Amino acid sequence: MIKRAVVIGSIVVALGLAGLQASGASRVEALGDWVESHFDFRLPAWAPKPLEPRGNPTTAAKVELGRYLFYDTRLSRDGSMSCASCHEQARAFTDGRATSPGVTGEHTKRNSMSLVNSAYFPVMTWSNPLLHSFEQQALVPLTGTEPVELGLSGREDEMIARLKAEPVYPALFRKAFPREKGEISLATVTRALGAFQRSIVSFRSPYDRYRYEGDVDAVSDSVLRGEALFFSEKLECHHCHNGLNLSDSERHARNRLGAFAFHNTGLYNLDGKGAYPPDNQGIKEITGRAEDMGRFRTPSLRNVAVTAPYFHDGSAATLDEVIDHYAAGGRTLKEGPNKGEGRLNPLKSSFVPGFSLTEKEREDLKAFLRAQTDEEVLRDPRFSNPWPKP
Amino acid sequence: MAAMALTTLAAPALAAPKSQSVEIRFAAAVNGAPLTCGQRYTGIGSTGASLELQDFRIYVSNFRLLTKDGKEVPMALTPDGVWQDDKVALLDFENATGNCNGNAPLNTTIKGTAPKGDYSGVVFDIGVPFEINHQDPTLAPAPLNLSATAWPWRVGYKFTTIDLETAPAAGKTASASGFSIHLGSTACGEGSWVTPPKMACSNPNRPEYRFTAFNPKTNTLVMDLGAVLATTDITTNAPQSPSGCMSSEEDNDCVGLFDRLGLTFRGKPSQGQAFITVK
């Protein structure tokens, strides 16, 4: 009797677990706090390591699985798109478009951000102070509905079933998640995607070689003149673009506390009181505070020459247009629904006062920006599509 | 017996630590009211303008305690890997709420050690010592590892990263909507912005603050933004100059401010600092 009861008990427990698995419960542990990663990112000696969530340590197996998932169109509702559809390696993991269409054709509101060195950002995306990890962020393109991107809202189980049916995955998941017994779930998918994104680091631009490795021949005199302009009080670029990624949002092993910042740069001024277009108003959409109108995160300037178009809505096609905007101290749009004088936006950062540049200075500034391109990261096989070409 | 008792009494006295821990507490205020992110303060400066905080972080260094007879005794800072190393400490009064940029934690207390003694005063500088002031923030250890408080390394760090959003008083107009107080060294010689100067900067701009009646156990040092800006118009910006005062000798926005920070400006000595008081 006693034995039988035990046996029945085990069956009940087993059924219970199976039931939980089916309904989405997971063996995966919580992300927890932020700790220094022990993964080999192949960093130069001077570069600090990224931090990672304690509950999702970066491992080679997890990065490899994440790479397969990143390039896998099974991660979209109709099998037409993957993460890489909007994050192309050759464009430093951006897509060359102002905004990006999802599986329904609806466009995102914001420009696809570069993923290179995004492991060093303490907040994800253009304008969400509450979004701190890749693992959380992955749910936005996967399951978001405003707008629909990969279109998996309410269809996660279909995606999981598709992954389970792909022969390469069971072994990849077992290697990446041994403690979780190779569980294939939304939790392990987002953790593997996070590990892969975290692994995309770059410190091999000509400017890196000059600035951090003392190679004075790595950059031209024009780059050095552009650097002096960039760091001058005349242009004020450096007040927001400084540090490891030329941003003022960063966090890493030598700066564990980290910091993040959001600024209104005077791109719009629809009503003379500082309004941005109603569908794209910066962190105000999250915080609900009127003062946060038009405040967006400072992007990294790494690889900026290959990540056009620019700004949160991709509304500047070229680096020249970006420089024009800052030189004018804010953009003036003379017609259309977004017309207005951004220069007079009352919520504009005081670090965007405007400046004048000679043609030669402009070329020098652009040479400095082009020196931020790491040609190797644009084709490094570690970050490229692992699937055989069809 | 008497000798033995003396010995046993003396032994613990010899073994006792010769230094004591010291904490120096700071606070930030606007005309006496506590300074916090997300709060608007009115009646500021020469035009009675209002302000709201964006950032308030200050490097302090060179702490000395004063004995009753006026002798200066160095206080050693206790490195903690975040806020202070052995030469400089960062005070942080922003918590990234409201309009503030930065990060959540505050740091308002400097921790260190000093030889055991009775102290009745404190002396310190606002600033980063020259020998560690001119370096790349990406490579520097805490608390010099922040891009927000860094400048190009020829001029070194911003000793005060104070950024304010401003608005004019009712019925008045404004030509600027922000005011910054970025105190730092200037006239650091010719050369690349991203190399350290060969010689000390002509204007180090590290004000010294000396308080002869300060008890670390009971007193706080209050930095008052209202008091330091009392003679400044924070709603205009001098033509062809950066927002607010960024320490340039050409910048008229610095005239009153430097005086009240306790610094010489354009060769004219300060009439006495009006920034920090003992409470």
XYZ file of C-alpha atoms in Angstrom:
669
model
C 0.000 0.000 0.000
C 2.668 2.377 1.069
C 4.761 1.560 -1.999
C 1.821 2.066 -4.296
C 1.021 5.398 -2.721
C 4.579 6.527 -3.382
C 4.362 5.382 -6.964
C 1.066 7.173 -7.465
C 2.589 10.220 -5.851
C 5.466 10.190 -8.331
C 3.112 9.885 -11.226
C 1.111 12.826 -9.960
C 4.291 14.872 -9.591
C 5.467 13.871 -13.048
C 2.118 14.721 -14.606
C 2.100 17.961 -12.709
C 5.512 18.919 -14.080
C 4.533 17.937 -17.598
C 1.409 20.028 -17.229
C 3.443 23.006 -16.060
C 5.857 22.584 -18.957
C 3.011 22.568 -21.416
C 1.515 25.710 -19.902
C 4.809 27.562 -20.173
C 6.378 27.178 -16.725
C 10.094 26.812 -16.953
C 13.154 25.430 -15.205
C 15.038 28.583 -16.093
C 16.209 30.717 -13.213
C 15.503 34.439 -12.853
C 17.970 36.895 -14.410
C 19.032 38.309 -11.045
C 21.626 41.028 -10.531
C 24.440 42.108 -12.874
C 27.876 40.479 -12.647
C 31.048 40.533 -14.712
C 30.925 38.049 -17.564
C 33.521 35.260 -17.746
C 32.976 34.624 -21.441
C 35.950 35.085 -23.778
C 34.848 38.059 -25.874
C 38.375 38.287 -27.403
C 38.697 41.801 -26.069
C 41.915 43.777 -26.284
C 43.617 44.071 -22.896
C 42.456 47.653 -22.302
C 38.756 47.014 -22.891
C 36.489 46.240 -19.930
C 34.257 43.167 -19.953
C 30.502 43.567 -20.238
C 28.270 42.702 -17.311
C 25.614 40.011 -17.668
C 22.617 38.883 -15.605
C 23.751 36.376 -12.958
C 20.980 34.031 -14.080
C 22.104 33.941 -17.719
C 25.876 33.490 -17.870
C 27.283 33.831 -21.389
C 28.748 30.529 -22.631
C 30.084 29.485 -26.011
C 27.233 26.965 -26.398
C 24.586 29.577 -25.575
C 26.134 32.103 -27.983
C 26.178 29.483 -30.734
C 22.521 28.577 -30.131
C 21.660 32.279 -30.036
C 23.350 32.761 -33.391
C 21.178 30.033 -34.970
C 18.064 31.599 -33.446
C 19.034 35.144 -34.459
C 19.143 34.110 -38.117
C 16.124 31.761 -37.942
C 12.882 32.825 -39.668
C 10.992 30.287 -37.499
C 11.032 33.142 -34.994
C 8.374 35.007 -36.991
C 4.676 34.306 -37.382
C 4.805 33.473 -41.107
C 8.420 32.333 -41.413
C 9.333 35.423 -43.403
C 11.589 37.278 -40.968
C 14.262 36.789 -38.359
C 16.069 39.167 -36.007
C 18.616 39.622 -38.800
C 15.923 41.047 -41.101
C 16.322 44.358 -39.269
C 19.843 43.804 -37.943
C 22.232 43.068 -40.832
C 25.818 42.368 -39.921
C 27.231 44.319 -42.889
C 25.432 47.431 -41.575
C 26.692 46.925 -38.005
C 23.413 45.131 -37.300
C 21.078 47.876 -38.521
C 18.926 47.698 -41.666
C 19.482 50.840 -43.727
C 15.841 51.863 -43.486
C 14.263 54.786 -41.624
C 11.843 52.418 -39.911
C 11.348 48.686 -40.454
C 8.339 46.691 -41.635
C 7.206 43.715 -39.543
C 5.441 40.570 -40.743
C 2.171 42.457 -41.351
C 3.868 45.275 -43.257
C 3.250 47.686 -40.376
C 6.373 49.729 -39.670
C 8.190 50.172 -36.400
C 8.075 53.692 -35.025
C 11.814 53.832 -34.540
C 15.021 53.198 -36.443
C 16.685 49.801 -36.027
C 19.538 50.237 -33.535
C 23.007 48.815 -33.977
C 23.642 45.789 -31.790
C 27.417 46.201 -31.791
C 28.652 46.749 -28.211
C 25.079 47.061 -26.999
C 26.202 44.788 -24.152
C 27.687 47.969 -22.683
C 24.336 49.783 -22.515
C 22.422 49.682 -19.214
C 19.144 50.491 -20.968
C 17.899 48.975 -24.203
C 16.244 50.664 -27.184
C 15.813 54.366 -27.975
C 13.485 55.318 -25.212
C 12.672 52.894 -22.454
C 14.305 53.584 -19.094
C 12.740 50.415 -17.684
C 14.204 47.943 -20.182
C 17.582 46.787 -18.892
C 18.417 43.448 -20.502
C 18.523 41.791 -23.922
C 16.523 38.946 -22.412
C 13.602 41.298 -21.656
C 14.067 43.309 -24.827
C 13.834 40.260 -27.109
C 10.159 39.959 -26.209
C 9.452 43.330 -27.861
C 10.224 42.291 -31.471
C 9.070 38.702 -30.859
C 5.683 39.342 -29.300
C 5.053 43.089 -29.492
C 1.744 44.189 -30.994
C 2.211 47.979 -31.243
C 3.628 47.621 -33.780
C 3.673 43.978 -34.804
C 7.264 42.998 -35.655
C 7.840 39.225 -35.699
C 4.191 38.723 -34.787
C 4.348 35.934 -32.214
C 1.954 37.408 -29.676
C -0.243 34.530 -28.500
C 1.603 32.205 -30.892
C 4.690 31.422 -28.839
C 3.741 27.737 -28.700
C 3.694 27.543 -32.503
C 7.204 28.979 -32.593
C 8.409 26.555 -29.902
C 6.876 23.638 -31.812
C 8.681 24.737 -34.981
C 11.982 24.911 -33.109
C 11.431 21.460 -31.572
C 10.895 20.043 -35.059
C 14.184 21.426 -36.414
C 16.818 18.666 -36.131
C 19.745 20.901 -35.100
C 18.040 22.421 -32.085
C 17.624 19.652 -29.465
C 21.388 19.161 -29.252
C 22.116 22.907 -29.348
C 19.605 23.559 -26.552
C 20.991 20.664 -24.461
C 24.505 22.067 -24.742
C 23.412 25.619 -24.035
C 21.046 24.772 -21.182
C 22.311 21.559 -19.536
C 20.885 22.424 -16.118
C 17.511 23.108 -17.736
C 17.771 19.757 -19.556
C 17.702 21.390 -22.960
C 14.344 23.021 -22.381
C 13.043 24.730 -25.533
C 10.899 27.591 -24.294
C 10.469 31.327 -24.671
C 12.743 31.715 -21.626
C 15.640 29.741 -23.125
C 15.144 31.290 -26.574
C 15.391 34.841 -25.195
C 18.366 33.888 -22.997
C 20.258 32.429 -25.936
C 19.433 35.454 -28.102
C 20.675 37.653 -25.258
C 23.943 35.723 -25.017
C 24.544 36.060 -28.766
C 23.830 39.795 -28.772
C 26.080 40.258 -25.750
C 28.888 38.526 -27.644
C 28.807 41.060 -30.537
C 31.574 43.354 -29.341
C 33.942 45.511 -31.323
C 37.043 47.418 -30.332
C 38.975 47.254 -33.607
C 38.177 50.538 -35.326
C 41.064 52.705 -36.561
C 40.161 55.139 -33.769
C 40.433 52.317 -31.187
C 43.893 51.444 -32.493
C 44.964 55.075 -32.269
C 43.308 56.018 -28.982
C 43.774 52.889 -26.926
C 46.705 51.147 -28.541
C 48.911 54.110 -29.354
C 49.046 53.408 -33.108
C 49.441 56.991 -34.370
C 49.455 55.781 -37.978
C 46.009 54.202 -37.650
C 44.247 57.504 -38.391
C 44.863 60.470 -40.682
C 45.558 64.058 -39.665
C 42.031 64.853 -40.785
C 40.693 62.364 -38.202
C 42.793 64.036 -35.508
C 41.488 67.475 -36.466
C 37.953 66.042 -36.426
C 38.615 64.538 -32.992
C 39.670 67.945 -31.666
C 36.460 69.468 -33.020
C 34.352 66.653 -31.605
C 35.810 67.159 -28.121
C 35.681 70.955 -28.260
C 33.342 73.258 -26.329
C 32.487 74.808 -29.686
C 30.680 71.706 -30.939
C 29.759 70.198 -27.538
C 29.394 66.694 -29.075
C 31.306 65.127 -26.199
C 28.848 66.219 -23.511
C 26.623 63.333 -24.595
C 28.968 61.260 -26.792
C 31.864 60.256 -24.551
C 33.356 57.069 -23.150
C 33.569 53.550 -24.506
C 30.796 53.784 -27.121
C 30.735 57.582 -27.467
C 27.438 57.713 -25.589
C 26.531 58.879 -22.089
C 24.782 55.641 -21.298
C 27.175 52.872 -20.378
C 27.899 50.120 -17.895
C 30.749 47.615 -17.742
C 33.176 45.862 -15.445
C 35.070 49.088 -14.702
C 31.860 51.068 -14.269
C 29.458 48.656 -12.623
C 27.081 51.304 -11.403
C 26.692 52.614 -14.917
C 24.559 55.542 -15.979
C 22.032 56.373 -18.635
C 20.724 59.584 -20.107
C 17.939 60.740 -22.402
C 17.937 64.039 -24.301
C 15.664 66.186 -26.405
C 17.872 67.450 -29.229
C 15.351 69.770 -30.865
C 14.455 67.586 -33.855
C 10.823 68.726 -33.735
C 8.650 71.440 -32.295
C 5.148 70.927 -33.632
C 3.288 73.364 -31.406
C 5.974 75.820 -30.276
C 5.790 74.167 -26.853
C 8.147 71.358 -27.723
C 5.805 68.674 -29.078
C 7.250 65.762 -31.055
C 5.080 63.786 -33.509
C 2.297 62.089 -31.536
C 3.462 58.545 -32.323
C 7.068 59.089 -31.232
C 7.529 61.201 -28.134
C 10.468 59.602 -26.370
C 10.478 58.392 -22.770
C 7.352 60.473 -22.098
C 5.503 57.450 -23.492
C 6.905 55.402 -20.584
C 7.098 57.942 -17.765
C 3.986 59.972 -18.595
C 5.864 63.141 -17.642
C 5.331 66.159 -19.900
C 8.985 67.197 -19.413
C 10.147 63.921 -20.980
C 8.742 64.895 -24.383
C 11.276 64.134 -27.117
C 13.882 62.624 -24.793
C 15.707 59.690 -26.412
C 18.782 57.706 -25.383
C 22.126 58.857 -26.777
C 23.096 56.232 -29.361
C 26.581 54.776 -29.728
C 28.670 56.335 -32.494
C 30.575 53.128 -33.182
C 30.285 52.224 -36.878
C 28.133 55.309 -37.373
C 29.241 55.684 -41.000
C 27.524 52.384 -41.928
C 24.342 52.797 -39.863
C 22.446 55.444 -41.849
C 19.751 56.700 -41.698
C 20.022 58.468 -38.347
C 18.040 59.599 -35.304
C 15.312 57.698 -33.457
C 12.979 57.829 -36.460
C 15.592 57.567 -39.182
C 14.684 61.071 -40.321
C 18.227 62.096 -41.327
C 19.554 60.260 -44.366
C 23.216 61.196 -44.101
C 25.900 62.268 -41.653
C 25.787 65.696 -43.312
C 22.115 66.032 -42.395
C 22.955 65.097 -38.801
C 25.722 67.705 -38.675
C 23.361 70.285 -40.233
C 20.843 69.596 -37.457
C 23.377 70.108 -34.669
C 24.999 73.100 -36.384
C 21.609 74.793 -36.567
C 20.970 73.987 -32.893
C 17.833 72.094 -33.905
C 16.047 71.173 -37.104
C 13.534 73.397 -38.880
C 10.862 71.673 -40.961
C 9.115 74.223 -43.147
C 6.168 72.095 -44.219
C 4.294 68.866 -43.639
C 2.599 67.466 -40.555
C 5.773 67.785 -38.507
C 6.640 71.356 -39.416
C 8.127 73.510 -36.722
C 11.335 75.067 -35.472
C 13.175 72.475 -33.379
C 15.842 75.044 -32.535
C 13.273 76.785 -30.327
C 12.039 73.607 -28.616
C 11.792 74.683 -24.961
C 12.672 71.150 -23.827
C 15.847 70.984 -25.929
C 19.105 70.045 -24.209
C 21.286 73.047 -23.429
C 24.164 71.170 -25.083
C 22.636 71.747 -28.526
C 23.291 75.487 -28.935
C 24.413 75.359 -32.581
C 27.774 76.123 -34.159
C 29.348 77.059 -37.467
C 31.808 74.889 -39.363
C 33.966 75.513 -42.412
C 33.736 72.947 -45.214
C 37.166 71.638 -44.247
C 36.130 71.276 -40.603
C 32.999 69.408 -41.657
C 35.130 66.964 -43.680
C 37.429 66.500 -40.669
C 34.485 65.818 -38.383
C 33.152 63.222 -40.834
C 36.613 61.649 -41.080
C 36.571 61.280 -37.283
C 33.131 59.647 -37.439
C 34.207 57.303 -40.247
C 37.229 56.254 -38.159
C 34.736 54.641 -35.730
C 34.011 51.860 -38.237
C 35.323 48.418 -37.285
C 35.495 46.633 -40.649
C 36.105 43.277 -38.959
C 32.895 43.228 -36.936
C 30.953 43.724 -40.174
C 32.080 40.311 -41.444
C 33.381 38.430 -38.393
C 32.250 34.794 -38.909
C 31.461 34.495 -35.195
C 28.464 36.778 -35.772
C 27.402 35.655 -39.248
C 24.522 33.484 -40.440
C 25.240 29.815 -39.490
C 22.461 28.294 -41.578
C 23.382 26.687 -44.916
C 22.368 28.876 -47.850
C 19.155 27.601 -49.445
C 50.850 43.760 41.893
C 50.791 47.420 41.077
C 53.386 46.970 38.319
C 51.454 44.077 36.827
C 48.244 46.036 36.828
C 49.980 48.865 35.054
C 51.369 46.467 32.465
C 47.992 44.916 31.778
C 46.424 48.303 31.545
C 49.128 49.584 29.233
C 49.032 46.595 26.880
C 45.575 47.199 25.416
C 46.397 50.879 25.067
C 49.441 50.014 22.931
C 47.471 47.517 20.851
C 44.598 49.914 20.323
C 44.310 51.358 16.773
C 46.131 54.612 16.233
C 43.646 55.764 13.670
C 39.946 56.375 13.809
C 37.327 56.303 11.105
C 35.881 59.614 10.053
C 32.801 60.389 8.024
C 32.198 63.791 6.470
C 28.550 64.287 5.615
C 27.384 66.550 2.809
C 23.977 67.803 1.754
C 22.767 69.844 -1.226
C 20.202 72.598 -0.985
C 18.564 75.472 -2.838
C 18.205 78.484 -0.555
C 17.939 76.152 2.407
C 15.482 73.651 0.907
C 16.842 70.139 0.240
C 17.880 69.674 -3.413
C 16.261 66.702 -5.150
C 15.498 65.615 -8.693
C 11.958 66.263 -9.893
C 11.472 69.413 -7.780
C 11.145 72.989 -9.082
C 12.799 75.773 -7.104
C 11.883 79.430 -7.528
C 13.468 82.772 -6.744
C 16.898 81.846 -8.090
C 19.638 84.304 -9.000
C 19.546 87.933 -10.037
C 16.273 87.551 -11.964
C 14.320 85.368 -9.516
C 14.156 82.537 -12.052
C 13.231 78.915 -11.378
C 15.272 75.769 -11.862
C 14.924 72.029 -11.939
C 17.806 69.625 -11.453
C 19.316 67.521 -14.245
C 22.604 66.608 -12.607
C 24.557 67.430 -9.452
C 27.798 65.505 -8.983
C 30.932 66.935 -7.402
C 34.485 65.651 -6.975
C 36.113 66.448 -3.628
C 39.682 65.741 -2.520
C 42.565 66.713 -0.244
C 40.680 66.304 3.041
C 42.421 67.489 6.194
C 41.055 67.657 9.727
C 41.848 70.610 11.983
C 42.958 70.170 15.576
C 41.852 72.649 18.236
C 45.145 74.518 17.833
C 44.611 74.813 14.082
C 46.978 72.083 12.916
C 46.020 70.294 9.653
C 46.017 66.494 9.867
C 45.521 64.591 6.569
C 42.480 62.347 6.376
C 42.986 59.224 4.238
C 40.058 58.331 1.961
C 38.966 54.682 2.100
C 38.736 53.293 -1.460
C 35.449 51.493 -2.122
C 35.667 50.821 -5.861
C 32.674 53.023 -6.645
C 32.609 56.457 -5.019
C 36.124 57.010 -3.794
C 39.683 55.931 -4.310
C 42.561 57.070 -2.104
C 42.846 60.505 -3.748
C 39.386 61.644 -4.787
C 35.727 61.056 -3.970
C 32.519 61.727 -5.874
C 29.472 63.261 -4.213
C 26.297 62.339 -6.104
C 23.004 64.086 -5.438
C 21.081 62.882 -8.509
C 19.055 59.673 -8.513
C 18.017 59.544 -12.202
C 14.391 60.430 -11.421
C 12.515 63.493 -12.675
C 14.597 65.293 -15.274
C 17.850 63.914 -13.897
C 20.231 61.800 -15.932
C 22.684 59.441 -14.266
C 21.982 56.531 -11.944
C 19.826 55.660 -8.965
C 22.279 55.635 -6.028
C 23.208 58.795 -4.141
C 26.501 59.357 -2.352
C 26.578 62.089 0.253
C 29.122 60.866 2.806
C 32.901 60.783 2.461
C 34.553 57.957 4.418
C 38.102 57.870 5.599
C 40.494 57.528 8.497
C 42.627 59.943 10.491
C 45.075 59.603 13.370
C 43.249 59.326 16.683
C 42.583 62.767 17.986
C 40.183 65.540 18.791
C 39.241 67.502 15.715
C 37.211 70.631 15.465
C 37.418 71.556 11.810
C 37.832 70.341 8.227
C 39.559 71.571 5.047
C 39.106 70.133 1.567
C 39.094 71.024 -2.136
C 36.471 70.727 -4.807
C 38.367 69.139 -7.684
C 40.397 66.202 -8.909
C 44.134 66.382 -8.059
C 46.274 67.304 -11.081
C 48.203 64.014 -11.149
C 45.025 61.982 -11.768
C 42.891 64.676 -13.444
C 44.043 64.257 -17.032
C 43.189 60.756 -18.227
C 40.804 58.782 -20.401
C 37.583 58.068 -18.457
C 37.163 54.783 -20.313
C 40.382 53.480 -18.789
C 40.304 55.250 -15.409
C 39.332 53.521 -12.158
C 36.289 54.594 -10.096
C 35.228 57.272 -9.365
C 36.883 58.721 -12.495
C 35.264 56.083 -14.731
C 32.149 58.088 -15.620
C 31.702 59.547 -19.070
C 29.165 62.038 -17.645
C 31.729 63.740 -15.420
C 34.603 63.554 -17.915
C 35.850 66.251 -20.209
C 38.486 65.919 -22.902
C 41.536 64.959 -20.931
C 43.623 68.031 -21.680
C 41.324 69.937 -19.328
C 40.623 66.968 -17.065
C 37.367 66.180 -15.293
C 34.394 68.386 -14.559
C 34.900 69.021 -10.853
C 31.254 70.030 -10.668
C 28.759 68.415 -13.032
C 25.800 70.654 -12.297
C 23.178 70.837 -15.036
C 19.948 72.744 -14.539
C 16.778 73.324 -16.520
C 15.723 76.900 -16.049
C 12.660 79.068 -16.594
C 12.136 82.813 -16.143
C 10.108 84.321 -13.308
C 6.517 85.322 -14.139
C 6.450 88.264 -16.525
C 10.133 87.932 -17.450
C 11.668 86.560 -20.625
C 14.525 84.138 -21.079
C 17.009 83.480 -23.839
C 18.273 80.169 -22.411
C 16.424 77.179 -20.978
C 19.341 75.602 -19.198
C 22.364 76.501 -17.094
C 25.402 74.365 -16.363
C 28.135 74.813 -13.790
C 31.099 72.835 -15.073
C 34.079 73.759 -12.977
C 37.418 72.504 -14.218
C 40.991 73.468 -14.946
C 41.657 75.817 -17.866
C 44.656 77.194 -19.749
C 46.297 73.776 -19.836
C 48.569 74.562 -22.775
C 48.386 73.822 -26.480
C 47.981 70.329 -27.845
C 45.501 67.586 -28.606
C 42.290 67.528 -26.563
C 42.915 63.858 -25.889
C 46.388 64.077 -24.371
C 47.277 65.258 -20.876
C 49.024 68.607 -20.480
C 52.763 68.598 -19.847
C 52.595 71.233 -17.145
C 50.018 72.231 -14.561
C 47.137 74.283 -15.926
C 47.375 78.049 -15.335
C 43.887 78.103 -13.821
C 43.573 74.923 -11.736
C 40.184 76.106 -10.393
C 40.201 73.856 -7.344
C 38.566 75.960 -4.626
C 39.577 75.184 -1.041
C 36.937 75.200 1.681
C 37.978 75.621 5.329
C 35.653 75.281 8.299
C 37.174 75.811 11.740
C 34.019 74.854 13.609
C 32.945 71.496 12.206
C 32.269 68.341 14.188
C 32.065 65.307 11.864
C 29.786 63.531 14.339
C 27.127 66.225 14.482
C 27.608 68.602 11.535
C 26.850 68.460 7.820
C 28.414 70.534 5.030
C 25.604 72.021 2.957
C 26.243 73.001 -0.681
C 23.648 75.603 -1.596
C 22.871 76.150 -5.253
C 20.678 79.161 -4.491
C 23.494 80.876 -2.599
C 26.173 80.208 -5.221
C 23.898 81.464 -8.037
C 22.625 84.501 -6.101
C 24.278 87.066 -8.414
C 23.855 85.127 -11.673
C 21.084 85.316 -14.277
C 20.431 81.665 -15.104
C 17.980 82.447 -17.923
C 20.456 84.095 -20.285
C 23.687 82.857 -21.767
C 26.590 85.125 -22.669
C 26.917 85.311 -26.485
C 29.350 82.868 -28.117
C 29.803 80.942 -24.877
C 28.810 77.435 -23.772
C 25.604 76.966 -21.781
C 26.006 78.438 -18.294
C 29.576 78.564 -17.002
C 32.081 75.992 -18.191
C 35.062 77.709 -16.591
C 36.277 79.565 -19.673
C 37.950 82.882 -18.843
C 36.094 84.452 -21.773
C 32.687 83.478 -20.372
C 30.862 86.336 -18.617
C 28.452 83.789 -17.089
C 31.317 82.763 -14.795
C 32.018 86.162 -13.195
C 29.627 86.093 -10.243
C 29.683 82.352 -9.974
C 33.457 82.029 -9.582
C 33.428 84.754 -6.923
C 30.836 82.874 -4.895
C 32.599 79.538 -5.390
C 35.628 81.208 -3.777
C 37.775 81.340 -6.923
C 39.876 84.027 -8.556
C 38.518 84.971 -11.993
C 40.412 87.059 -14.583
C 42.938 87.850 -11.856
C 40.324 89.190 -9.472
C 40.301 87.317 -6.141
C 37.041 86.096 -4.643
C 35.410 88.088 -1.878
C 34.789 84.797 -0.110
C 32.931 81.620 -0.949
C 29.170 81.504 -0.524
C 28.590 77.893 -1.613
C 29.117 75.723 1.449
C 28.045 76.248 5.046
C 28.188 74.136 8.201
C 24.870 72.999 9.553
